[in-house]
Coordinates of C-alpha atoms and ligand atoms in Angstrom, one line a residue:
M1 CA 6.8 -25.9 44.2
N2 CA 10.1 -24.6 42.7
Q3 CA 12.1 -21.8 44.1
A4 CA 10.7 -18.4 43.0
E5 CA 12.5 -16.2 40.6
T6 CA 12.6 -12.5 41.4
Y7 CA 11.9 -9.5 39.1
D8 CA 11.2 -5.9 39.7
F9 CA 7.9 -6.1 37.9
V10 CA 5.7 -9.0 37.1
V11 CA 3.0 -8.2 34.4
V12 CA 0.2 -10.8 34.2
G13 CA -1.2 -11.0 30.7
A14 CA 0.6 -10.2 27.4
G15 CA -2.4 -8.6 25.7
S16 CA -3.0 -5.1 24.3
A17 CA -2.2 -3.3 27.6
G18 CA 0.3 -5.8 29.1
S19 CA 2.5 -5.9 25.9
A20 CA 2.7 -2.1 25.8
L21 CA 3.4 -1.9 29.5
A22 CA 6.1 -4.6 29.6
S23 CA 7.8 -3.1 26.6
R24 CA 7.9 0.4 27.9
L25 CA 9.0 -0.6 31.4
S26 CA 11.8 -2.7 30.0
E27 CA 13.2 0.3 28.1
D28 CA 14.9 1.0 31.4
P29 CA 17.7 -1.5 31.5
K30 CA 17.8 -1.3 35.3
L31 CA 14.3 -2.8 35.6
K32 CA 13.9 -6.5 35.4
V33 CA 10.5 -7.3 34.0
L34 CA 8.6 -10.6 33.7
L35 CA 5.6 -10.8 31.3
L36 CA 3.4 -13.9 32.1
E37 CA 1.0 -15.1 29.4
A38 CA -1.4 -18.1 29.8
G39 CA -1.6 -18.6 26.1
A40 CA 1.0 -19.7 23.6
A41 CA 3.9 -17.6 22.3
S42 CA 2.3 -17.4 18.9
H43 CA -0.2 -19.0 16.5
P44 CA 0.4 -19.5 12.7
Y45 CA -2.7 -17.5 11.9
T46 CA -2.0 -14.4 14.0
S47 CA 0.0 -12.5 11.4
L48 CA -3.0 -12.6 9.0
P49 CA -5.5 -9.7 9.5
M50 CA -8.3 -12.3 8.8
S51 CA -7.2 -14.3 11.8
F52 CA -10.2 -12.4 13.2
G53 CA -12.5 -14.9 11.4
L54 CA -10.1 -17.9 11.7
L55 CA -9.5 -17.6 15.5
I56 CA -12.9 -16.3 16.6
D57 CA -13.8 -19.6 18.1
H58 CA -10.4 -21.4 18.2
P59 CA -9.9 -24.0 20.8
T60 CA -6.4 -22.9 21.9
A61 CA -5.8 -19.3 20.8
N62 CA -9.1 -18.2 22.3
W63 CA -10.6 -18.4 25.8
R64 CA -14.0 -19.1 24.2
Y65 CA -16.0 -17.8 27.1
R66 CA -19.8 -17.8 27.0
S67 CA -22.2 -15.5 28.9
V68 CA -24.8 -16.7 31.3
P69 CA -28.2 -16.8 29.4
E70 CA -30.3 -13.8 30.3
E71 CA -33.9 -12.8 29.6
G72 CA -32.9 -9.5 28.0
T73 CA -31.1 -11.4 25.2
A74 CA -33.7 -14.2 24.7
N75 CA -31.9 -16.6 27.1
R76 CA -29.0 -17.2 24.7
P77 CA -25.5 -17.9 25.9
I78 CA -23.5 -15.3 24.0
P79 CA -20.0 -16.3 22.8
V80 CA -17.3 -14.1 24.3
P81 CA -14.0 -14.6 22.5
R82 CA -10.8 -13.3 24.1
G83 CA -7.3 -13.8 22.7
R84 CA -5.3 -16.5 24.5
V85 CA -1.9 -16.1 22.9
V86 CA 0.9 -13.5 23.2
G87 CA -0.7 -10.2 22.0
G88 CA -4.0 -11.2 23.7
S89 CA -7.2 -10.0 22.0
S90 CA -5.1 -7.8 19.7
S91 CA -3.9 -11.0 18.1
I92 CA -7.4 -12.1 17.1
N93 CA -9.4 -8.8 16.9
G94 CA -11.0 -7.0 13.9
L95 CA -8.1 -4.5 13.6
V96 CA -10.4 -1.5 13.6
Y97 CA -8.5 1.5 15.1
V98 CA -10.7 4.0 17.1
R99 CA -9.6 6.3 19.9
G100 CA -13.1 7.4 20.9
Q101 CA -14.4 10.9 21.6
P102 CA -12.8 13.6 23.9
I103 CA -16.0 13.4 26.0
D104 CA -15.1 9.8 27.0
Y105 CA -11.8 10.7 28.7
N106 CA -13.2 14.0 30.1
T107 CA -15.9 11.9 31.8
W108 CA -13.3 9.6 33.3
A109 CA -11.5 12.7 34.7
Q110 CA -14.8 14.2 35.8
F111 CA -15.3 11.2 38.0
G112 CA -12.2 12.2 39.9
N113 CA -9.6 10.4 37.9
R114 CA -7.1 13.1 37.5
G115 CA -4.6 12.8 34.6
W116 CA -7.1 11.0 32.3
S117 CA -8.8 13.9 30.5
F118 CA -8.6 13.9 26.7
D119 CA -5.8 16.6 26.9
D120 CA -3.9 14.3 29.2
V121 CA -4.2 11.1 27.0
L122 CA -3.9 12.7 23.6
P123 CA -0.1 12.8 23.7
I124 CA -0.1 9.1 24.6
F125 CA -2.3 8.2 21.7
Q126 CA 0.0 10.3 19.5
R127 CA 3.2 8.6 20.7
M128 CA 1.7 5.2 20.2
E129 CA 1.0 5.6 16.5
N130 CA 2.6 5.8 13.1
Y131 CA -0.3 7.2 11.0
E132 CA 0.1 6.8 7.3
H133 CA -1.3 10.2 6.4
G134 CA 1.1 12.1 8.6
A135 CA 1.1 14.2 11.7
D136 CA -1.2 17.2 12.6
D137 CA -2.7 18.5 15.8
W138 CA -4.4 15.2 16.4
R139 CA -2.3 12.5 14.6
S140 CA 1.3 11.5 14.7
Q141 CA 4.0 9.4 13.1
G142 CA 7.0 7.5 14.5
G143 CA 5.2 5.4 17.1
P144 CA 5.3 1.6 17.2
L145 CA 1.7 1.0 16.0
H146 CA 1.2 1.4 12.3
V147 CA -2.3 2.8 11.4
C148 CA -3.5 2.9 7.9
E149 CA -6.8 3.0 5.9
A150 CA -8.4 -0.3 4.9
Y151 CA -7.2 -0.8 1.4
D152 CA -10.1 -2.9 -0.1
Q153 CA -11.7 -1.5 -3.3
N154 CA -15.3 -2.3 -4.1
P155 CA -18.1 -0.5 -6.0
L156 CA -20.3 -1.4 -3.1
Y157 CA -18.4 1.0 -0.9
D158 CA -18.9 3.9 -3.4
A159 CA -22.6 3.1 -3.3
V160 CA -22.6 3.1 0.5
F161 CA -20.9 6.5 0.6
A162 CA -23.5 7.8 -2.0
G163 CA -26.3 6.2 0.0
A164 CA -25.1 7.9 3.2
E165 CA -25.0 11.3 1.4
S166 CA -28.5 10.7 0.0
I167 CA -30.0 10.4 3.5
G168 CA -28.0 13.3 4.9
L169 CA -25.2 11.5 6.7
K170 CA -21.8 13.3 6.8
R171 CA -18.7 11.9 5.2
N172 CA -15.5 12.0 7.3
R173 CA -11.8 11.8 6.5
D174 CA -10.3 11.1 9.9
Y175 CA -12.6 10.0 12.7
N176 CA -9.6 9.9 15.0
G177 CA -9.1 13.6 14.3
A178 CA -11.1 16.7 15.2
D179 CA -14.5 15.3 14.7
Q180 CA -15.6 11.6 14.9
E181 CA -18.9 12.0 13.1
G182 CA -19.5 10.6 9.6
V183 CA -19.2 7.6 7.3
V184 CA -15.6 6.8 6.6
R185 CA -13.0 4.3 5.5
T186 CA -11.8 2.2 8.5
Q187 CA -8.4 2.9 10.0
T188 CA -6.7 -0.3 10.8
T189 CA -3.6 -1.6 12.6
I190 CA -2.3 -3.5 9.5
R191 CA 1.2 -3.0 8.0
D192 CA 2.1 -4.5 4.6
G193 CA -0.9 -6.8 4.8
R194 CA 0.1 -8.2 8.2
R195 CA -1.6 -7.8 11.5
M196 CA -0.1 -5.3 13.9
S197 CA -1.0 -6.8 17.2
A198 CA 0.3 -5.2 20.4
A199 CA 2.8 -8.0 20.4
V200 CA 4.1 -7.1 17.0
A201 CA 4.2 -3.4 17.7
Y202 CA 5.6 -3.5 21.2
L203 CA 7.2 -6.9 22.0
T204 CA 8.9 -7.8 18.8
P205 CA 11.3 -4.8 19.1
A206 CA 11.9 -5.6 22.8
R207 CA 12.3 -9.3 22.6
N208 CA 16.1 -9.3 22.8
R209 CA 16.3 -7.1 25.8
P210 CA 18.1 -9.1 28.6
N211 CA 15.9 -7.4 31.3
L212 CA 12.6 -8.6 29.7
R213 CA 11.4 -12.2 30.0
I214 CA 8.3 -13.2 28.2
L215 CA 6.9 -16.5 29.6
A216 CA 4.2 -18.1 27.5
D217 CA 1.9 -21.0 28.6
A218 CA 2.1 -19.6 32.1
H219 CA -1.3 -19.3 33.7
A220 CA -1.4 -17.1 36.8
T221 CA -3.6 -18.8 39.4
R222 CA -3.2 -16.5 42.5
L223 CA -1.5 -13.3 43.6
L224 CA 0.9 -13.7 46.5
F225 CA 0.9 -11.4 49.5
D226 CA 2.9 -10.4 52.5
G227 CA 0.2 -8.8 54.7
T228 CA -1.4 -6.1 52.4
R229 CA 1.6 -6.0 50.0
C230 CA 1.5 -8.0 46.8
V231 CA 4.8 -9.7 46.4
G232 CA 4.4 -12.1 43.5
V233 CA 2.3 -14.4 41.4
A234 CA 1.7 -18.2 41.5
Y235 CA 1.3 -19.7 38.1
E236 CA 1.0 -23.0 36.4
Q237 CA 3.2 -24.0 33.5
H238 CA 3.3 -27.4 31.8
G239 CA 1.6 -29.0 34.8
R240 CA 3.9 -27.5 37.4
T241 CA 3.1 -24.8 40.0
L242 CA 5.7 -22.1 40.1
E243 CA 6.1 -18.6 41.7
A244 CA 7.5 -15.4 40.4
R245 CA 8.4 -12.7 42.9
A246 CA 8.1 -9.0 42.3
G247 CA 10.5 -6.8 44.2
R248 CA 8.5 -3.7 43.3
E249 CA 5.1 -4.4 41.9
V250 CA 2.7 -6.9 40.2
V251 CA 0.6 -5.4 37.4
V252 CA -2.5 -7.4 36.4
S253 CA -3.2 -7.0 32.7
S254 CA -5.3 -10.1 32.1
G255 CA -8.2 -8.2 30.5
A256 CA -11.8 -7.4 31.6
V257 CA -12.8 -11.0 32.0
A258 CA -9.7 -12.6 33.6
T259 CA -8.5 -9.7 35.8
P260 CA -11.5 -9.7 38.2
Q261 CA -11.3 -13.5 38.2
L262 CA -7.6 -13.4 39.4
L263 CA -8.4 -10.9 42.0
E264 CA -11.3 -12.9 43.4
L265 CA -9.2 -16.1 43.3
S266 CA -6.7 -14.2 45.5
G267 CA -9.3 -13.2 48.0
I268 CA -9.9 -9.6 46.8
G269 CA -13.5 -8.7 46.1
R270 CA -17.0 -9.0 47.5
P271 CA -17.1 -11.2 50.6
E272 CA -20.4 -12.8 49.6
V273 CA -18.9 -13.9 46.2
L274 CA -15.7 -15.2 47.8
G275 CA -17.6 -16.9 50.6
R276 CA -19.7 -18.9 48.1
H277 CA -16.6 -20.5 46.8
G278 CA -14.8 -21.0 50.1
I279 CA -12.2 -18.3 49.4
A280 CA -11.0 -16.4 52.5
V281 CA -11.4 -12.6 52.2
R282 CA -8.0 -11.0 52.1
H283 CA -9.3 -7.6 51.1
E284 CA -12.9 -6.5 50.6
L285 CA -13.3 -4.4 47.4
R286 CA -16.9 -4.3 46.3
G287 CA -16.2 -3.0 42.8
V288 CA -14.3 -6.1 41.7
G289 CA -16.3 -7.8 38.9
E290 CA -19.0 -5.1 38.9
H291 CA -19.8 -2.3 36.3
L292 CA -19.3 -4.5 33.3
R293 CA -20.2 -2.7 30.1
D294 CA -20.0 -3.9 26.5
H295 CA -21.3 -3.0 23.1
I296 CA -24.3 -5.1 22.0
N297 CA -24.0 -5.3 18.2
A298 CA -27.2 -5.6 16.1
R299 CA -27.1 -6.5 12.4
V300 CA -29.3 -6.1 9.3
Y301 CA -28.3 -8.0 6.2
W302 CA -29.3 -8.2 2.6
R303 CA -28.7 -10.5 -0.3
L304 CA -26.9 -8.9 -3.2
N305 CA -28.2 -9.4 -6.7
Q306 CA -24.7 -9.4 -8.3
R307 CA -21.9 -11.8 -7.8
G308 CA -18.3 -10.6 -7.3
L309 CA -19.0 -7.9 -4.8
S310 CA -19.3 -9.8 -1.6
Y311 CA -16.7 -12.2 -0.1
N312 CA -19.5 -14.8 0.3
D313 CA -19.1 -15.7 -3.3
R314 CA -15.5 -14.4 -3.8
I315 CA -14.1 -17.0 -1.4
A316 CA -16.5 -19.8 -2.4
G317 CA -14.9 -22.9 -4.0
L318 CA -11.6 -22.2 -5.8
G319 CA -12.0 -18.5 -4.7
K320 CA -10.3 -19.5 -1.4
V321 CA -7.2 -20.7 -3.4
W322 CA -7.2 -17.5 -5.4
Q323 CA -7.4 -15.4 -2.3
A324 CA -4.6 -17.3 -0.7
L325 CA -2.4 -16.9 -3.8
R326 CA -3.3 -13.2 -4.1
Y327 CA -2.4 -12.7 -0.4
L328 CA 1.0 -14.5 -0.9
A329 CA 1.7 -12.4 -4.0
T330 CA 0.4 -9.0 -3.0
R331 CA -0.6 -9.1 0.7
R332 CA -4.0 -7.9 -0.4
G333 CA -7.5 -9.4 -0.7
F334 CA -9.8 -11.1 1.8
L335 CA -7.0 -12.4 4.1
A336 CA -5.7 -8.8 4.5
L337 CA -9.1 -7.2 5.4
P338 CA -10.0 -5.8 8.8
S339 CA -13.4 -7.0 10.1
A340 CA -15.2 -4.0 8.4
P341 CA -13.7 -1.8 5.6
L342 CA -16.1 1.1 6.2
L343 CA -17.4 2.6 9.4
G344 CA -19.9 5.3 10.5
F345 CA -20.1 7.3 13.7
L346 CA -23.7 8.5 13.6
K347 CA -26.3 10.4 15.6
T348 CA -29.7 8.7 16.0
R349 CA -31.2 12.2 16.8
P350 CA -30.2 15.5 15.2
D351 CA -30.2 17.3 18.6
L352 CA -27.3 15.2 19.9
E353 CA -24.0 16.8 20.5
C354 CA -21.9 13.9 19.3
P355 CA -22.5 10.5 17.6
D356 CA -24.2 7.9 19.8
I357 CA -23.9 4.9 17.5
Q358 CA -21.2 3.2 15.5
M359 CA -22.0 1.4 12.2
H360 CA -19.8 -1.3 10.6
V361 CA -20.1 -2.1 6.9
M362 CA -19.2 -5.6 5.8
P363 CA -19.1 -6.9 2.3
Y364 CA -20.1 -10.4 3.5
V365 CA -22.8 -12.2 5.7
I366 CA -21.8 -14.6 8.3
R367 CA -23.7 -17.8 9.0
D368 CA -24.1 -17.8 12.8
A369 CA -23.1 -16.2 16.1
S370 CA -19.9 -18.2 16.3
R371 CA -18.8 -16.5 13.0
R372 CA -16.9 -19.4 11.8
S373 CA -18.3 -19.5 8.3
L374 CA -20.0 -17.3 5.7
Q375 CA -23.4 -17.8 4.0
P376 CA -23.2 -19.4 0.6
W377 CA -25.0 -16.5 -1.2
P378 CA -23.7 -13.0 -1.9
G379 CA -24.6 -10.5 0.8
M380 CA -23.9 -7.3 2.7
T381 CA -24.2 -6.7 6.4
L382 CA -24.6 -3.4 8.3
T383 CA -24.2 -3.6 12.1
C384 CA -24.6 -1.0 14.8
Y385 CA -24.1 -0.5 18.5
Q386 CA -24.7 2.2 20.9
L387 CA -21.4 3.9 21.6
R388 CA -21.9 4.6 25.3
P389 CA -24.2 2.0 26.8
E390 CA -25.8 2.5 30.3
S391 CA -26.6 -1.1 31.1
L392 CA -24.3 -2.6 33.7
G393 CA -23.4 -6.3 34.2
S394 CA -20.9 -8.3 36.1
I395 CA -18.2 -10.9 35.9
H396 CA -17.6 -13.1 39.0
I397 CA -16.0 -16.4 39.6
G398 CA -18.3 -19.4 39.5
S399 CA -15.7 -21.7 41.0
A400 CA -12.5 -21.5 43.1
D401 CA -10.8 -23.5 40.3
P402 CA -8.6 -21.1 38.2
K403 CA -9.2 -23.2 35.1
K404 CA -13.0 -22.8 35.2
H405 CA -14.4 -19.8 33.3
P406 CA -16.0 -17.0 35.3
E407 CA -19.7 -16.2 35.0
I408 CA -20.3 -13.3 32.6
R409 CA -23.7 -11.5 33.0
F410 CA -24.0 -8.7 30.5
N411 CA -27.4 -7.5 31.5
F412 CA -27.6 -6.1 28.0
L413 CA -30.6 -3.8 27.1
S414 CA -31.7 -3.4 30.7
D415 CA -31.6 0.4 30.5
P416 CA -34.4 2.1 28.5
L417 CA -32.0 4.5 26.8
D418 CA -30.0 1.5 25.5
Q419 CA -33.2 -0.1 24.1
Q420 CA -34.3 3.1 22.3
T421 CA -30.8 3.8 20.9
M422 CA -30.6 0.3 19.5
I423 CA -34.1 0.5 18.0
D424 CA -33.2 3.9 16.4
G425 CA -29.8 2.6 15.3
V426 CA -31.2 -0.4 13.5
K427 CA -33.7 2.0 11.7
L428 CA -30.9 4.2 10.6
I429 CA -28.6 1.5 9.2
R430 CA -31.6 -0.1 7.5
K431 CA -32.4 3.3 5.9
L432 CA -28.9 3.5 4.6
G433 CA -29.0 -0.1 3.3
N434 CA -32.3 0.6 1.5
S435 CA -31.2 4.0 0.1
T436 CA -31.5 4.6 -3.6
P437 CA -27.8 4.5 -4.6
L438 CA -27.7 0.9 -3.3
D439 CA -30.7 -0.2 -5.4
V440 CA -28.5 -1.5 -8.2
Y441 CA -26.8 -4.0 -6.0
R442 CA -29.3 -4.7 -3.2
G443 CA -31.5 -7.8 -3.2
E444 CA -34.0 -8.7 -0.4
E445 CA -33.4 -7.8 3.2
V446 CA -33.0 -11.2 4.9
D447 CA -32.8 -10.3 8.5
P448 CA -34.8 -8.9 10.3
G449 CA -36.8 -8.8 7.1
P450 CA -39.1 -6.0 5.7
S451 CA -42.1 -7.0 7.8
V452 CA -40.3 -6.2 11.1
T453 CA -40.9 -2.4 11.5
S454 CA -42.5 -1.6 14.9
D455 CA -40.2 -0.5 17.8
A456 CA -41.3 -3.6 19.7
D457 CA -40.5 -5.9 16.9
L458 CA -37.1 -4.3 16.2
L459 CA -36.2 -4.5 19.9
D460 CA -37.2 -8.1 19.8
H461 CA -34.9 -8.6 16.8
V462 CA -32.0 -7.1 18.8
R463 CA -32.8 -9.2 21.9
R464 CA -33.0 -12.4 19.8
T465 CA -30.0 -11.9 17.5
A466 CA -27.5 -9.3 18.7
N467 CA -24.1 -10.3 20.1
T468 CA -21.3 -8.7 21.9
A469 CA -19.0 -6.5 19.7
F470 CA -16.2 -7.9 21.9
H471 CA -15.5 -4.8 24.0
P472 CA -16.0 -5.8 27.7
I473 CA -14.7 -3.1 30.1
G474 CA -15.1 -1.7 33.6
T475 CA -14.9 -4.8 35.8
C476 CA -12.1 -3.3 38.0
R477 CA -13.0 0.3 37.3
M478 CA -10.9 3.3 38.1
A479 CA -12.7 5.5 40.6
P480 CA -11.8 7.2 43.9
G481 CA -14.9 6.0 45.8
P482 CA -15.8 2.7 47.5
E483 CA -17.0 1.2 44.2
G484 CA -13.7 1.9 42.6
V485 CA -11.0 -0.9 42.4
V486 CA -8.0 1.2 41.4
D487 CA -7.1 4.9 41.9
S488 CA -6.1 7.2 39.2
R489 CA -2.5 5.9 39.3
L490 CA -4.0 2.4 38.7
R491 CA -3.0 1.2 42.3
V492 CA -5.5 -1.2 43.8
H493 CA -7.3 0.6 46.7
G494 CA -6.1 -0.5 50.1
L495 CA -3.2 -2.8 49.0
Q496 CA 0.4 -2.1 48.1
G497 CA 2.5 -3.4 45.3
L498 CA -0.4 -4.1 43.0
R499 CA -1.8 -2.2 40.0
I500 CA -4.2 -3.1 37.2
A501 CA -3.6 -1.9 33.6
D502 CA -6.1 -3.2 31.0
A503 CA -9.6 -2.6 29.7
S504 CA -11.1 -3.6 33.1
I505 CA -10.1 -0.2 34.6
M506 CA -12.2 1.9 32.1
P507 CA -14.7 3.7 34.2
T508 CA -17.1 4.1 31.3
M509 CA -17.2 2.9 27.7
V510 CA -15.1 4.7 25.1
S511 CA -17.0 5.7 21.9
G512 CA -15.6 3.0 19.7
N513 CA -13.7 -0.3 19.5
T514 CA -11.5 -0.7 22.6
N515 CA -8.1 -1.8 21.5
A516 CA -6.5 1.7 21.1
A517 CA -7.7 2.7 24.5
S518 CA -6.4 -0.5 26.1
I519 CA -3.0 0.0 24.6
M520 CA -3.1 3.6 25.8
I521 CA -3.8 2.4 29.3
G522 CA -0.7 0.1 29.1
E523 CA 1.4 3.1 27.9
K524 CA 0.0 5.4 30.6
A525 CA 0.6 2.7 33.3
S526 CA 4.3 2.7 32.4
D527 CA 4.4 6.5 32.8
L528 CA 2.7 6.4 36.2
I529 CA 5.0 3.6 37.4
R530 CA 8.2 5.4 36.3
E531 CA 7.0 8.7 37.8
D532 CA 6.4 6.8 41.1
L533 CA 9.8 5.2 40.9
R534 CA 11.4 8.7 40.6
A535 CA 9.3 10.2 43.5
Ligands
LIG601 C1 -12.8 -11.1 18.4 C2 -12.5 -9.7 18.8 C3 -12.6 -8.7 17.9 C4 -12.2 -7.4 18.3 N1 -12.2 -6.4 17.4 C5 -11.7 -5.2 17.8 C6 -11.4 -4.2 16.8 O1 -11.6 -4.4 15.6 N2 -10.9 -3.0 17.2 C7 -10.6 -2.7 18.5 O2 -10.2 -1.6 18.8 N3 -10.9 -3.7 19.5 C8 -11.4 -4.9 19.1 N4 -11.5 -5.8 20.1 C9 -11.3 -5.5 21.5 C10 -9.9 -5.3 21.8 O3 -9.0 -6.2 21.1 C11 -9.7 -5.4 23.4 O4 -10.5 -4.4 24.0 C12 -8.3 -5.3 23.8 O5 -7.4 -6.2 23.2 C13 -8.3 -5.6 25.4 O6 -7.0 -5.5 25.8 P1 -6.6 -6.0 27.3 O7 -5.1 -5.7 27.4 O8 -7.5 -5.4 28.2 O9 -6.9 -7.6 27.2 P2 -6.4 -8.7 26.2 O10 -5.8 -8.1 25.0 O11 -7.5 -9.7 26.1 O12 -5.2 -9.4 27.0 C14 -5.3 -10.1 28.2 C15 -4.2 -11.2 28.2 O13 -4.1 -11.8 29.4 C16 -4.0 -13.2 29.3 N5 -4.4 -13.8 30.5 C17 -5.7 -14.0 30.9 N6 -5.7 -14.6 32.1 C18 -4.5 -14.9 32.4 C19 -3.9 -15.6 33.5 N7 -4.6 -16.0 34.5 N8 -2.5 -15.7 33.5 C20 -1.8 -15.2 32.5 N9 -2.3 -14.6 31.4 C21 -3.6 -14.4 31.4 C22 -4.8 -13.5 28.0 O14 -4.5 -14.7 27.5 C23 -4.5 -12.3 27.2 O15 -3.3 -12.5 26.4 C24 -11.9 -7.1 19.7 C25 -11.8 -8.2 20.6 C26 -12.0 -9.5 20.2 C27 -11.9 -10.6 21.2

């Protein structure tokens, strides 16, 4: 064990939240900040938007977790990719930029989390972004994160918009503005054809600050305590065990899978879980690892009867070379795409106050759940997930060894509302795909196939084929009560010197993809910490 280095703050995990937090904290030159990251400093693919597909199952830049097989999802282990590189999951994600709905944050506040209502967090979302279409009451310019519309042009998209209109779906201009509902071009975190991860947005401009140290390949294995005060972190780097001391605080930003794992390895959590693995209880907190929510994503896909519209045939053979050359010359084409160029925020029932499902439109069909390759024939995929799922799962350690993956139990589709919403969602995206304006391009429906029509069969299709949309949250949720892990200032209940800032603190799911909300949490954590320093 080497002699420990001392910082004011040690942030564990350089992902969406951790990058924003470390960058904002180190704006104060008086604060000495260490940012620890288990993964590498970078990966050659991460600047490409399409690193989404290239790194989705990568052996080093991705943790490649798998869920525990469960009856509700046909006993399949579901792949759970998470970024393992500076930038975290924002370095490998689909680049779709969604804040969610005001009701999401107002619900957080209604649980007793003061300071997290939509009115409270809107200014943070605004200071984060540089929105290409300018500022208004909702949007802003001048922030570190560039947000623009997906550029890709395709007659298929015009047909999707026309199809949406033909079945009575609204069109929207800005789903991050006054109203989320409608079918719309995706807003993405891409600038000049390059991925804008949280690392690019927040760490690149901060890299030369003498008071910020970013340590890659440093895997935190345990939090260090003096009584009930967290005083540092033990980590492994290149086969050595080292310590970093925090004079003020440790902030865990390791994401919804690894944050509860690190707490449990440090003796914080449910005594029965810790006891199973011979870990002494330092502090009982029953919420650690509980309340997992995620979006389960179902898909319907069709063959197309024309070539040249889908990327399945556009990148086949020499098409790959053409796309690479096109990207080098223009920063456009397949390699510059987000995961889905069009989205829809839709209601499965007209009586609903706000959208309850999100649809993604993809001009391609992937081959299997690992998503590493595309089908050889031209195709189109529509996917949907329920925006605010009720089903609760858990993530707990399965071993006291920090290198072993924790056990992820999604418990997907256990709630009847989730089952019905997914059935209705699949019916709605199928109705859009089968609408008249798409007749000219659409071939046969391949999956689930036209014979699958009853509610029972559609639910069976979802159970057998749907996967995570990569949005786990809630495993160290923010709540004042005994099931909460952090309070509304993100301080771990009952301990000192320890906060959590990442997707694990979300009390309920936000209505959309979770990167924007995770970065907002990192930004908000820096505000809270700086306020507390001044107090
Ligand atoms: C494949 C994929 C596609 C996605 N697509 C989208 C999308 O299109 N739009 C969107 O909004 N969201 C998307 N998401 C979700 C979004 O990226 C995440 O919700 C968000 O990045 C979570 O941020 P975080 O800070 O909580 O965790 P992360 O960004 O995952 O960061 C956690 C960091 O902690 C590090 N870490 C973990 N354990 C340790 C340890 N013990 N020691 C040190 N470091 C550690 C990790 O390596 C990682 O860098 C996607 C996610 C994935 C994986």
